[in-house]
Tab-separated table of C-alpha atoms in Angstrom:
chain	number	residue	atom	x	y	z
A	129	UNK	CA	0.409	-14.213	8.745
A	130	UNK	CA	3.887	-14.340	7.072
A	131	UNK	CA	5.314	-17.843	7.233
A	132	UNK	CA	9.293	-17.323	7.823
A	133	UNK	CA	9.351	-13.806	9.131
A	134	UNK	CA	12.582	-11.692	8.200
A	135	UNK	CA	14.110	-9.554	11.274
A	136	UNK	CA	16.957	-7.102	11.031
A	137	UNK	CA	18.258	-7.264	13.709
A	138	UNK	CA	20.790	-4.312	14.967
A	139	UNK	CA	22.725	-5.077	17.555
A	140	UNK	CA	26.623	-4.889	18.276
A	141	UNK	CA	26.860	-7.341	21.219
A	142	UNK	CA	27.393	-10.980	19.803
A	143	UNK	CA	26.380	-12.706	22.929
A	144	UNK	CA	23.119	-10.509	22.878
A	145	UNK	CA	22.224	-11.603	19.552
A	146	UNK	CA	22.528	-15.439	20.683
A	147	UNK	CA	20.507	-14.756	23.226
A	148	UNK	CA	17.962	-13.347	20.822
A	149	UNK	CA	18.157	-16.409	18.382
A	150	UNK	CA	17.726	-18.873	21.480
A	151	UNK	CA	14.376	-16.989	22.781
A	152	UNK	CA	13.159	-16.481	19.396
A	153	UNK	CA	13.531	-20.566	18.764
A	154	UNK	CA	12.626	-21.272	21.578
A	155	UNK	CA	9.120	-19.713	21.440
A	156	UNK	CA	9.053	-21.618	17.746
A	157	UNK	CA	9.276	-19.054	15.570
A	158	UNK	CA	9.581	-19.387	11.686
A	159	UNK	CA	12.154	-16.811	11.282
A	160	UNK	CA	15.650	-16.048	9.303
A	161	UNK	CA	17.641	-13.037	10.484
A	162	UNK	CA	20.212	-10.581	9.343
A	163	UNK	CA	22.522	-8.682	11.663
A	164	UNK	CA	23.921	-5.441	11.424
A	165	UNK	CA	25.881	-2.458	13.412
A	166	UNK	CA	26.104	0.866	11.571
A	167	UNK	CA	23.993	2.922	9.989
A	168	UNK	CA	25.305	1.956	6.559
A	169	UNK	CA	24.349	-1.686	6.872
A	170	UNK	CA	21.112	-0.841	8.637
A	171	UNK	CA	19.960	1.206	5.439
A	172	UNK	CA	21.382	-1.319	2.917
A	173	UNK	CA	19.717	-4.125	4.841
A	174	UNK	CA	15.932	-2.030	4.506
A	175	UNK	CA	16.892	-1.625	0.851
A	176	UNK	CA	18.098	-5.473	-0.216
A	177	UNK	CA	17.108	-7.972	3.008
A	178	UNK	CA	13.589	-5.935	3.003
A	179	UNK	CA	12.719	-7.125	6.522
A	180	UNK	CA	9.275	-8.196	8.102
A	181	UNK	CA	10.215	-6.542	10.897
A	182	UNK	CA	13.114	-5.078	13.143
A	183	UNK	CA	14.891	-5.352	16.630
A	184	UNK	CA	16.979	-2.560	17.380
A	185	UNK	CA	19.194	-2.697	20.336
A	186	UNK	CA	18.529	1.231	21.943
A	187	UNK	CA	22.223	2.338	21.820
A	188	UNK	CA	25.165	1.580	19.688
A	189	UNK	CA	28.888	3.190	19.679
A	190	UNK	CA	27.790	4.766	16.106
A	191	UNK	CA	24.289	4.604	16.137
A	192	UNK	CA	21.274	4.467	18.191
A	193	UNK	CA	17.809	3.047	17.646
A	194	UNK	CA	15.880	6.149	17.523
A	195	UNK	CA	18.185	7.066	14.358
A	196	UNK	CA	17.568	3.695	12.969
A	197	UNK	CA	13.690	4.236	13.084
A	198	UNK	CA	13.488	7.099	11.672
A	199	UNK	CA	15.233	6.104	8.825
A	200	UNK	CA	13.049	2.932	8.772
A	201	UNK	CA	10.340	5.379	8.783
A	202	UNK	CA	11.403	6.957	5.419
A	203	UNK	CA	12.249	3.930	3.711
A	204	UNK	CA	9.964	1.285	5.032
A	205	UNK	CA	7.456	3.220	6.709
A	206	UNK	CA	4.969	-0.152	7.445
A	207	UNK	CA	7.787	-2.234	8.998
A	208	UNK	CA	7.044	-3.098	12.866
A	209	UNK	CA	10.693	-1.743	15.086
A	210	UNK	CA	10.594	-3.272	18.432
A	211	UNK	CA	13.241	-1.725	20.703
A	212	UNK	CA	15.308	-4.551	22.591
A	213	UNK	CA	17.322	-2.749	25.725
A	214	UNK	CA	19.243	-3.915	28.533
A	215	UNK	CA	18.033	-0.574	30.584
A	216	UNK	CA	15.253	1.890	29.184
A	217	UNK	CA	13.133	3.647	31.910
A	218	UNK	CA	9.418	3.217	31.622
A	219	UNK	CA	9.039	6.909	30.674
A	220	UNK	CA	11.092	6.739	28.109
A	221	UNK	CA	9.328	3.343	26.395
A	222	UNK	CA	6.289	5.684	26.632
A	223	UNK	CA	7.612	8.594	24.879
A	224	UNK	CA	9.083	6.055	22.185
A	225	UNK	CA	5.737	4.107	21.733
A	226	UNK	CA	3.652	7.382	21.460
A	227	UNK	CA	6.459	8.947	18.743
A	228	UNK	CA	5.459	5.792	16.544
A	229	UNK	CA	8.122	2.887	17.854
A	230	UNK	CA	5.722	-0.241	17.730
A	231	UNK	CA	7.061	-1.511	21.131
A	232	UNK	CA	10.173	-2.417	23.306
A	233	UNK	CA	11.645	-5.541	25.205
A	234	UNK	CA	13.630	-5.695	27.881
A	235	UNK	CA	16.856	-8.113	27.480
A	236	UNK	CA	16.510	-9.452	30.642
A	237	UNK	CA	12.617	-10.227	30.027
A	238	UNK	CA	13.004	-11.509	26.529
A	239	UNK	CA	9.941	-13.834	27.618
A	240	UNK	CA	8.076	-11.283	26.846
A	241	UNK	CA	9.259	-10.128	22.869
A	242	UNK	CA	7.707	-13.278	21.024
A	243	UNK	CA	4.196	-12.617	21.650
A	244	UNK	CA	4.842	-8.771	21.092
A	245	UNK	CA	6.926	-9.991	17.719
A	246	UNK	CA	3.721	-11.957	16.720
A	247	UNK	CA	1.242	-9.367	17.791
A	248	UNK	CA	3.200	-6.638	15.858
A	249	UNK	CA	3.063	-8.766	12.032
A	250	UNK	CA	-0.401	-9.477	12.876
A	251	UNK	CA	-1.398	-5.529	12.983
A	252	UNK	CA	0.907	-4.750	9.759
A	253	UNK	CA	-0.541	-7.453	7.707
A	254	UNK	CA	-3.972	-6.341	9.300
A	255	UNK	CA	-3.337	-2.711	8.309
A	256	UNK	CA	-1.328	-4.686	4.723
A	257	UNK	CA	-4.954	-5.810	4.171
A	258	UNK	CA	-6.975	-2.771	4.786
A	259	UNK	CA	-4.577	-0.772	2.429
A	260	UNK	CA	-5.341	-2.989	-0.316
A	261	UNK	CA	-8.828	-2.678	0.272
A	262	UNK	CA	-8.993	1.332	0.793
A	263	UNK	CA	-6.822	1.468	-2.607
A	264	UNK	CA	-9.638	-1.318	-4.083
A	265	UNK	CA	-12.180	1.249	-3.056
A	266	UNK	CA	-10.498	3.767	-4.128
A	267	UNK	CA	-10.088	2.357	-7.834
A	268	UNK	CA	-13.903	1.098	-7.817
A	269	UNK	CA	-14.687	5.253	-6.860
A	270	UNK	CA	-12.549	6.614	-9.498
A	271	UNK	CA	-13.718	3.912	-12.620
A	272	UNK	CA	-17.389	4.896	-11.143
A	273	UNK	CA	-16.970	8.540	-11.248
A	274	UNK	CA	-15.543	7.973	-14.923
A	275	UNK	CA	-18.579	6.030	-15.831
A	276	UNK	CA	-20.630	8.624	-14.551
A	277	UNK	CA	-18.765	11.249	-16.437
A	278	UNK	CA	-18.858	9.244	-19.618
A	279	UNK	CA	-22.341	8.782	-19.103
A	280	UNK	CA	-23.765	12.304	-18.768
A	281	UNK	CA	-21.076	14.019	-20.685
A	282	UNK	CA	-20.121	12.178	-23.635
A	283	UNK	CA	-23.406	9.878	-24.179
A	284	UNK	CA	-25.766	13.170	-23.755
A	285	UNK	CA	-23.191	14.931	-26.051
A	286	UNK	CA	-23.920	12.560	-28.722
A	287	UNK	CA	-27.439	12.295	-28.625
A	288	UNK	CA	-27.672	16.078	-28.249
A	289	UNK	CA	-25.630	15.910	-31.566
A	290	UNK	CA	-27.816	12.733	-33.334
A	291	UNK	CA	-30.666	15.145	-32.382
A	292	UNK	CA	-29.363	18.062	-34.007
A	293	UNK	CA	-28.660	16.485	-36.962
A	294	UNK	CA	-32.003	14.703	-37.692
A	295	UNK	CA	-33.359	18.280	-37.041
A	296	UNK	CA	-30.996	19.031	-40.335
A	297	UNK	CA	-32.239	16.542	-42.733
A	298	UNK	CA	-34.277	17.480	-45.443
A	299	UNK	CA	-37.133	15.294	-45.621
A	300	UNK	CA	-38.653	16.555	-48.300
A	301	UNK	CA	-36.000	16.123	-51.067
A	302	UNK	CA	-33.223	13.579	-49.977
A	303	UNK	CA	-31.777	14.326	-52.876
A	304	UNK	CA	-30.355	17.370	-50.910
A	305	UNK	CA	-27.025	18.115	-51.052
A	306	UNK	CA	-27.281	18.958	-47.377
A	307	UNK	CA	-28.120	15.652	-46.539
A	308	UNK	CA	-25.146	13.700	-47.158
A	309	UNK	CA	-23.621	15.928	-45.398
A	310	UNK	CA	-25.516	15.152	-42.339
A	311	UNK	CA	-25.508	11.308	-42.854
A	312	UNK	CA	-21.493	11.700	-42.752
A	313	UNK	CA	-21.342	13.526	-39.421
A	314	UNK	CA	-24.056	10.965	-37.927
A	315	UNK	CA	-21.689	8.483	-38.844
A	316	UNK	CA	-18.791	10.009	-37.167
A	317	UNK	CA	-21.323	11.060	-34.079
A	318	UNK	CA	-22.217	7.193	-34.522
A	319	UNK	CA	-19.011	6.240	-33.860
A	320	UNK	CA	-17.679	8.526	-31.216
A	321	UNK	CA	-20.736	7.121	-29.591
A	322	UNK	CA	-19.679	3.567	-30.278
A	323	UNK	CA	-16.465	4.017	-28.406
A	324	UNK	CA	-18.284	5.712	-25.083
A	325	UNK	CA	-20.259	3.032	-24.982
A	326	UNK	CA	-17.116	0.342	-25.396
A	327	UNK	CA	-15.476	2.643	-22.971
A	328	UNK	CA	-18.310	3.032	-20.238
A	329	UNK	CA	-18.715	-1.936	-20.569
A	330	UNK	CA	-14.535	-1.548	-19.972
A	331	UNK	CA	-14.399	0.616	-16.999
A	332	UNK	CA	-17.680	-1.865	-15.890
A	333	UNK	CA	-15.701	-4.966	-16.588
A	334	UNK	CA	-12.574	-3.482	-14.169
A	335	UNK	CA	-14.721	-2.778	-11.384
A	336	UNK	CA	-16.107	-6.494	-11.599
A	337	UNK	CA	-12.659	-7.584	-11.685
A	338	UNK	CA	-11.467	-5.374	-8.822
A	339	UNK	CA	-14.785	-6.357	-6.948
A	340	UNK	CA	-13.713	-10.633	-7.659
């Protein structure tokens, strides 16, 4: 859990913002806060504060929540945006919830945004958490399916070719011009196979180091 949360807050009624501060104290909450009123500030303050997560009143003279989140959306699609009204009919709350808002207060039951503050940073650091782990996964797959690749591809490549060339040699006079001509490409077959195999204990070592 994030120990002093950030909240934008966006809100154009002074006296509604104190009364946010007091609840949000009140209830203990680790917390530092920006303000802002128009969509200008609102984007800078995604861009530079980088909030944990956002109260949006539901209408502004210039702006309106449902703007805000959808910008918030774009640029900071992860970021919880609770809706905090003075009058939003339950129908509406339910059509804002199922179009991806994470949830809404009333401003005369501000009792009640705290625990739905709280429960909203646990999910995003919940789904923070599985992220990182689908994208460990995810690394782990591809530095397996490169192993794999390196494996039967390049390794079988080079014996095929090791095999070849012994099949070359003249054992009967190694004198044969013919044959240092086959020692020289087993040394460069050698090699190639020197740096599959260096390649194949790297990709290994990453996956034990993603896996730590």
């Amino acid at each position: 859990m994030i120990n002093t949360c950030k909240i934008l807050i966006l809100e154009d009624n002074q006296s509604d913002v104190d009364l946010l501060w007091r609840e949000l104290k009140r209830n203990g909450l680790n917390f530092s806060s920006e303000v802002v009123q128009t969509r200008d500030s609102f984007v800078s303050a995604l861009d530079n504060y980088m909030p944990d997560i956002i109260l949006s009143d539901y209408t502004l003279p210039a702006f309106d929540g449902v703007a805000a989140f959808k910008i918030k959306q774009i640029k900071s699609p992860d970021t919880p945006f609770i809706i905090v009204s003075g009058s939003i009919g339950e129908e509406r709350s339910v059509e804002l919830i199922r179009d991806g808002i994470t949830d809404y207060a009333l401003k005369e039951k501000l009792f009640s945004l705290c625990p739905k503050i709280n429960r909203a940073l646990k999910d995003a650091e919940e789904k923070k958490v599985k992220r990182n782990t689908d994208e460990e996964l995810k690394a782990q797959y591809e530095k397996l399916l490169k192993i794999a690749f390196l494996q039967s591809h390049q390794v079988r490549v080079s014996i095929a070719n090791i095999l070849g060339l012994h099949n070359l040699f003249n054992f009967d006079d190694p004198t044969d011009p013919v044959n240092g001509k086959v020692l020289n490409m087993l040394k460069l077959v050698a090699e190639n196979l020197d740096i599959t195999i260096h390649e194949i204990v790297k990709n290994t070592s990453e996956i034990r180091e993603i896996m730590k």
